Amino acid sequence: MSAPETAAPASSINPEKSSLRPLIAPEINIWSLIVIGLLIMSLGVGLGLLVFLFDAAATPDIDVADGVNGPIFSEPGIIALLLAQNAAFAIAVYLVLIRLQKLPWSALGMRPAKAKWLKLALAIAILWLPVSMGIEAVIEGQWGVSFDELLMKLYAPYGFTWTSALGISFIGGLVAPFCEEILFRGVLFAWLRRHWNLSLSMIASAAVFAAVHVIPAVMPEIFILGLVMAWLYERSGSIYPAILLHVTNNLIAFSVLFGSLAFATD
């Protein structure tokens, strides 16, 4: 008599031979996503307002009315605002899924990844450099925007300082990739993957990921990266390769930005 066929537990499934579906906790449902979204908006507005009020009190010489032509936040304020945004992502996911629904972190993709997937993530990050430069060149030619000026206005409106270079690189290069990957791949893509096929899930999650970055000129690059990072998560069964790709990409971008500013001031 043959042994009865039973479903293998999620922890025993090899993600390279199956889709992510068996690895995703079913408790990530539409209501979880709605509550997480509402919390992110509430926390984002609340924390952003706190940063603005404290920053305005600390730096009264900044003219808020001149925000169109110059920065309305100080250097520490810009760093704090970036931190507040990512804190909203992390707090919302933690409260809803980890604290309230008692999900393990592994349900959000925090599972060990094989070395080959981490190496592939690094290789993709390096190969992505010329691709992103090509995309930016096309967009600059078609839309008449300057990516260098755009990044400087966003992250380094005061030019090169060690405060901005270290603060922005740490939060934007390390903290943001971790928080964003947990939210957009570990939660959103994972939920989509339980209901849709791989292609639709990748496209939808990448589109949302690009849209939340707001600035149209950067959306094509971010959309493509979103596709690749969702694919890495799907194939590896771990969020860490996607995080590594995201971290490497951001650190390279900030190193180029602040490095060019540093040499320009010499």
Coordinates of C-alpha atoms in Angstrom, one line a residue:
M1 CA 0.0 0.0 0.0
S2 CA 1.4 3.3 -1.0
A3 CA 1.7 6.2 1.5
P4 CA -1.0 8.8 1.4
E5 CA -0.2 11.9 -0.6
T6 CA -0.1 15.0 1.6
A7 CA 1.0 18.6 0.9
A8 CA 4.5 19.3 1.9
P9 CA 5.0 22.0 4.5
A10 CA 6.1 25.4 3.2
S11 CA 9.5 25.2 4.8
S12 CA 10.3 22.0 2.9
I13 CA 9.5 23.2 -0.5
N14 CA 12.3 24.1 -2.8
P15 CA 11.4 27.5 -4.3
E16 CA 13.5 26.8 -7.4
K17 CA 11.2 24.0 -8.4
S18 CA 7.9 25.7 -7.6
S19 CA 6.3 29.1 -7.6
L20 CA 6.1 31.3 -4.5
R21 CA 2.5 30.3 -3.8
P22 CA 3.3 27.5 -1.3
L23 CA 5.7 29.8 0.6
I24 CA 3.3 32.7 1.1
A25 CA 1.1 32.8 4.2
P26 CA -2.6 32.9 3.2
E27 CA -3.2 35.5 5.9
I28 CA -1.9 38.3 3.6
N29 CA -5.3 39.2 2.3
I30 CA -7.0 42.2 0.7
W31 CA -8.0 43.7 4.0
S32 CA -4.4 43.4 5.3
L33 CA -3.3 45.4 2.2
I34 CA -6.0 48.1 2.7
V35 CA -5.2 48.6 6.4
I36 CA -1.5 48.7 5.6
G37 CA -2.1 51.3 2.9
L38 CA -4.2 53.5 5.2
L39 CA -1.6 53.2 7.9
I40 CA 1.2 54.2 5.5
M41 CA -0.7 57.3 4.4
S42 CA -1.6 58.3 8.0
L43 CA 1.9 57.7 9.3
G44 CA 3.5 59.3 6.3
V45 CA 1.5 62.5 6.7
G46 CA 1.9 62.5 10.5
L47 CA 5.6 61.9 10.6
G48 CA 6.2 64.2 7.6
L49 CA 4.3 67.0 9.4
L50 CA 6.4 66.5 12.5
V51 CA 9.6 66.7 10.5
F52 CA 8.4 69.9 8.9
L53 CA 7.4 71.5 12.2
F54 CA 10.6 70.6 14.0
D55 CA 12.7 71.5 11.0
A56 CA 11.0 74.8 10.5
A57 CA 11.5 75.7 14.2
A58 CA 15.2 74.7 14.0
T59 CA 15.9 76.5 10.7
P60 CA 13.7 79.6 10.6
D61 CA 15.9 81.2 7.9
I62 CA 14.5 78.8 5.3
D63 CA 11.8 80.5 3.3
V64 CA 9.0 78.0 2.8
A65 CA 7.3 80.2 0.2
D66 CA 10.5 79.9 -1.9
G67 CA 10.2 76.1 -2.0
V68 CA 9.7 76.2 -5.8
N69 CA 13.1 77.7 -6.3
G70 CA 15.0 76.3 -3.3
P71 CA 14.8 73.6 -0.6
I72 CA 12.2 74.0 2.2
F73 CA 14.0 71.6 4.5
S74 CA 17.4 71.7 6.0
E75 CA 19.9 69.0 5.5
P76 CA 18.9 67.1 8.6
G77 CA 15.3 67.7 7.7
I78 CA 15.7 66.1 4.3
I79 CA 17.3 63.0 5.9
A80 CA 14.6 62.9 8.6
L81 CA 11.9 63.1 5.9
L82 CA 13.4 60.2 4.0
L83 CA 13.6 58.2 7.2
A84 CA 10.0 59.1 8.1
Q85 CA 8.8 57.7 4.8
N86 CA 10.5 54.4 5.2
A87 CA 9.5 54.2 8.9
A88 CA 5.8 54.5 7.8
F89 CA 6.3 51.5 5.5
A90 CA 8.0 49.4 8.1
I91 CA 5.7 50.3 11.0
A92 CA 2.5 49.6 9.0
V93 CA 3.7 46.2 7.8
Y94 CA 5.0 45.3 11.3
L95 CA 1.8 46.3 13.1
V96 CA -0.7 44.6 10.7
L97 CA 1.1 41.4 9.7
I98 CA 3.6 40.7 12.5
R99 CA 1.9 42.0 15.6
L100 CA -1.8 41.6 14.8
Q101 CA -1.8 38.6 12.4
K102 CA 1.2 36.9 14.1
L103 CA 2.9 36.1 10.8
P104 CA 6.5 35.0 10.9
W105 CA 9.0 37.2 9.1
S106 CA 9.6 34.3 6.8
A107 CA 6.1 34.7 5.4
L108 CA 7.3 38.1 4.0
G109 CA 10.3 36.5 2.3
M110 CA 12.9 36.7 5.0
R111 CA 14.2 33.2 4.3
P112 CA 17.8 32.2 3.6
A113 CA 18.9 32.5 0.0
K114 CA 21.3 30.4 -1.9
A115 CA 24.6 32.0 -2.7
K116 CA 24.0 31.7 -6.5
W117 CA 21.0 34.1 -6.2
L118 CA 22.9 36.6 -4.2
K119 CA 25.7 36.5 -6.8
L120 CA 23.2 36.9 -9.6
A121 CA 21.7 39.9 -7.9
L122 CA 25.1 41.6 -7.7
A123 CA 25.8 40.7 -11.4
I124 CA 22.5 42.2 -12.4
A125 CA 23.2 45.4 -10.4
I126 CA 26.5 45.8 -12.3
L127 CA 25.0 45.0 -15.7
W128 CA 22.1 47.4 -14.9
L129 CA 24.5 50.4 -14.9
P130 CA 24.9 50.8 -18.7
V131 CA 21.2 50.0 -19.2
S132 CA 20.0 52.7 -16.8
M133 CA 22.4 55.2 -18.3
G134 CA 20.9 54.4 -21.7
I135 CA 17.3 54.8 -20.4
E136 CA 18.3 58.1 -18.8
A137 CA 19.9 59.4 -22.0
V138 CA 16.7 58.6 -24.0
I139 CA 14.5 60.3 -21.4
E140 CA 16.7 63.3 -21.2
G141 CA 16.6 63.7 -24.9
Q142 CA 12.9 63.2 -25.2
W143 CA 11.7 65.0 -22.1
G144 CA 14.4 67.6 -21.7
V145 CA 15.1 66.7 -18.1
S146 CA 18.5 66.4 -16.4
F147 CA 18.8 63.4 -14.0
D148 CA 21.8 65.0 -12.3
E149 CA 19.9 68.2 -11.5
L150 CA 16.9 66.1 -10.4
L151 CA 18.9 64.0 -8.0
M152 CA 20.6 67.1 -6.6
K153 CA 17.4 68.9 -6.0
L154 CA 15.9 65.9 -4.2
Y155 CA 18.9 64.7 -2.2
A156 CA 21.6 67.3 -2.2
P157 CA 20.2 70.8 -2.7
Y158 CA 22.9 72.2 -0.5
G159 CA 25.7 70.6 -2.5
F160 CA 28.2 68.2 -1.0
T161 CA 28.4 67.9 2.7
W162 CA 29.3 64.8 4.8
T163 CA 26.0 65.1 6.6
S164 CA 24.0 64.6 3.4
A165 CA 26.5 62.1 1.9
L166 CA 26.5 59.8 4.9
G167 CA 22.9 60.3 6.0
I168 CA 21.2 60.0 2.6
S169 CA 23.5 57.1 1.6
F170 CA 22.7 55.2 4.8
I171 CA 18.9 55.7 4.7
G172 CA 18.4 55.8 0.9
G173 CA 21.0 53.1 0.2
L174 CA 20.4 50.6 3.1
V175 CA 17.2 51.4 5.0
A176 CA 14.9 52.2 2.1
P177 CA 15.7 49.1 0.0
F178 CA 15.0 46.9 3.0
C179 CA 11.7 48.6 3.8
E180 CA 10.6 48.9 0.2
E181 CA 11.3 45.3 -0.7
I182 CA 9.4 44.0 2.3
L183 CA 6.4 46.1 1.3
F184 CA 6.4 45.8 -2.5
R185 CA 7.8 42.3 -3.0
G186 CA 7.3 40.6 0.4
V187 CA 3.7 41.9 0.8
L188 CA 2.2 43.3 -2.4
F189 CA 3.8 41.0 -5.0
A190 CA 3.3 38.0 -2.7
W191 CA -0.5 38.8 -2.4
L192 CA -0.8 39.3 -6.1
R193 CA 1.1 36.0 -6.7
R194 CA -1.5 34.1 -4.8
H195 CA -4.2 35.3 -7.1
W196 CA -2.6 36.0 -10.5
N197 CA 0.0 34.4 -12.7
L198 CA 3.7 35.5 -12.5
S199 CA 3.7 37.9 -15.4
L200 CA 0.6 39.9 -14.2
S201 CA 1.9 39.9 -10.6
M202 CA 5.3 41.2 -11.7
I203 CA 3.8 44.0 -13.9
A204 CA 1.2 45.1 -11.3
S205 CA 3.6 45.2 -8.4
A206 CA 6.3 47.0 -10.5
A207 CA 3.8 49.5 -11.7
V208 CA 2.7 50.4 -8.1
F209 CA 6.4 50.5 -7.1
A210 CA 7.2 53.0 -9.8
A211 CA 4.1 55.1 -9.2
V212 CA 4.8 55.7 -5.5
H213 CA 8.1 57.3 -6.6
V214 CA 5.9 60.1 -8.1
I215 CA 8.4 61.6 -10.5
P216 CA 7.5 60.6 -14.1
A217 CA 11.1 60.7 -15.4
V218 CA 12.4 58.0 -13.0
M219 CA 9.4 55.7 -13.4
P220 CA 10.6 53.7 -16.4
E221 CA 13.8 52.7 -14.7
I222 CA 12.1 51.9 -11.4
F223 CA 9.4 49.9 -13.2
I224 CA 12.0 47.7 -14.9
L225 CA 13.9 47.2 -11.6
G226 CA 10.6 46.3 -10.0
L227 CA 10.1 43.5 -12.6
V228 CA 13.6 42.1 -12.0
M229 CA 13.3 42.2 -8.2
A230 CA 10.0 40.4 -8.3
W231 CA 11.5 37.8 -10.6
L232 CA 14.4 37.3 -8.2
Y233 CA 12.0 36.8 -5.3
E234 CA 9.9 34.4 -7.3
R235 CA 12.8 32.2 -8.4
S236 CA 14.9 32.3 -5.2
G237 CA 12.0 32.1 -2.7
S238 CA 13.8 34.7 -0.6
I239 CA 13.6 38.5 -0.4
Y240 CA 17.3 38.9 0.2
P241 CA 18.5 38.8 -3.4
A242 CA 16.0 41.5 -4.3
I243 CA 17.2 43.6 -1.3
L244 CA 20.8 43.1 -2.3
L245 CA 20.1 44.3 -5.9
H246 CA 18.2 47.3 -4.6
V247 CA 20.9 48.2 -2.0
T248 CA 23.7 47.9 -4.6
N249 CA 21.8 50.0 -7.2
N250 CA 21.0 52.8 -4.7
L251 CA 24.5 52.9 -3.2
I252 CA 26.0 53.2 -6.6
A253 CA 23.6 56.0 -7.5
F254 CA 24.3 57.9 -4.3
S255 CA 28.1 57.3 -4.6
V256 CA 28.1 58.8 -8.1
L257 CA 25.9 61.7 -7.0
F258 CA 27.9 62.7 -3.9
G259 CA 31.2 61.8 -5.5
S260 CA 30.6 64.1 -8.4
L261 CA 29.6 66.9 -6.0
A262 CA 32.7 66.4 -3.9
F263 CA 35.0 66.6 -6.9
A264 CA 33.1 69.6 -8.2
T265 CA 33.7 71.5 -5.0
D266 CA 37.5 70.8 -5.0

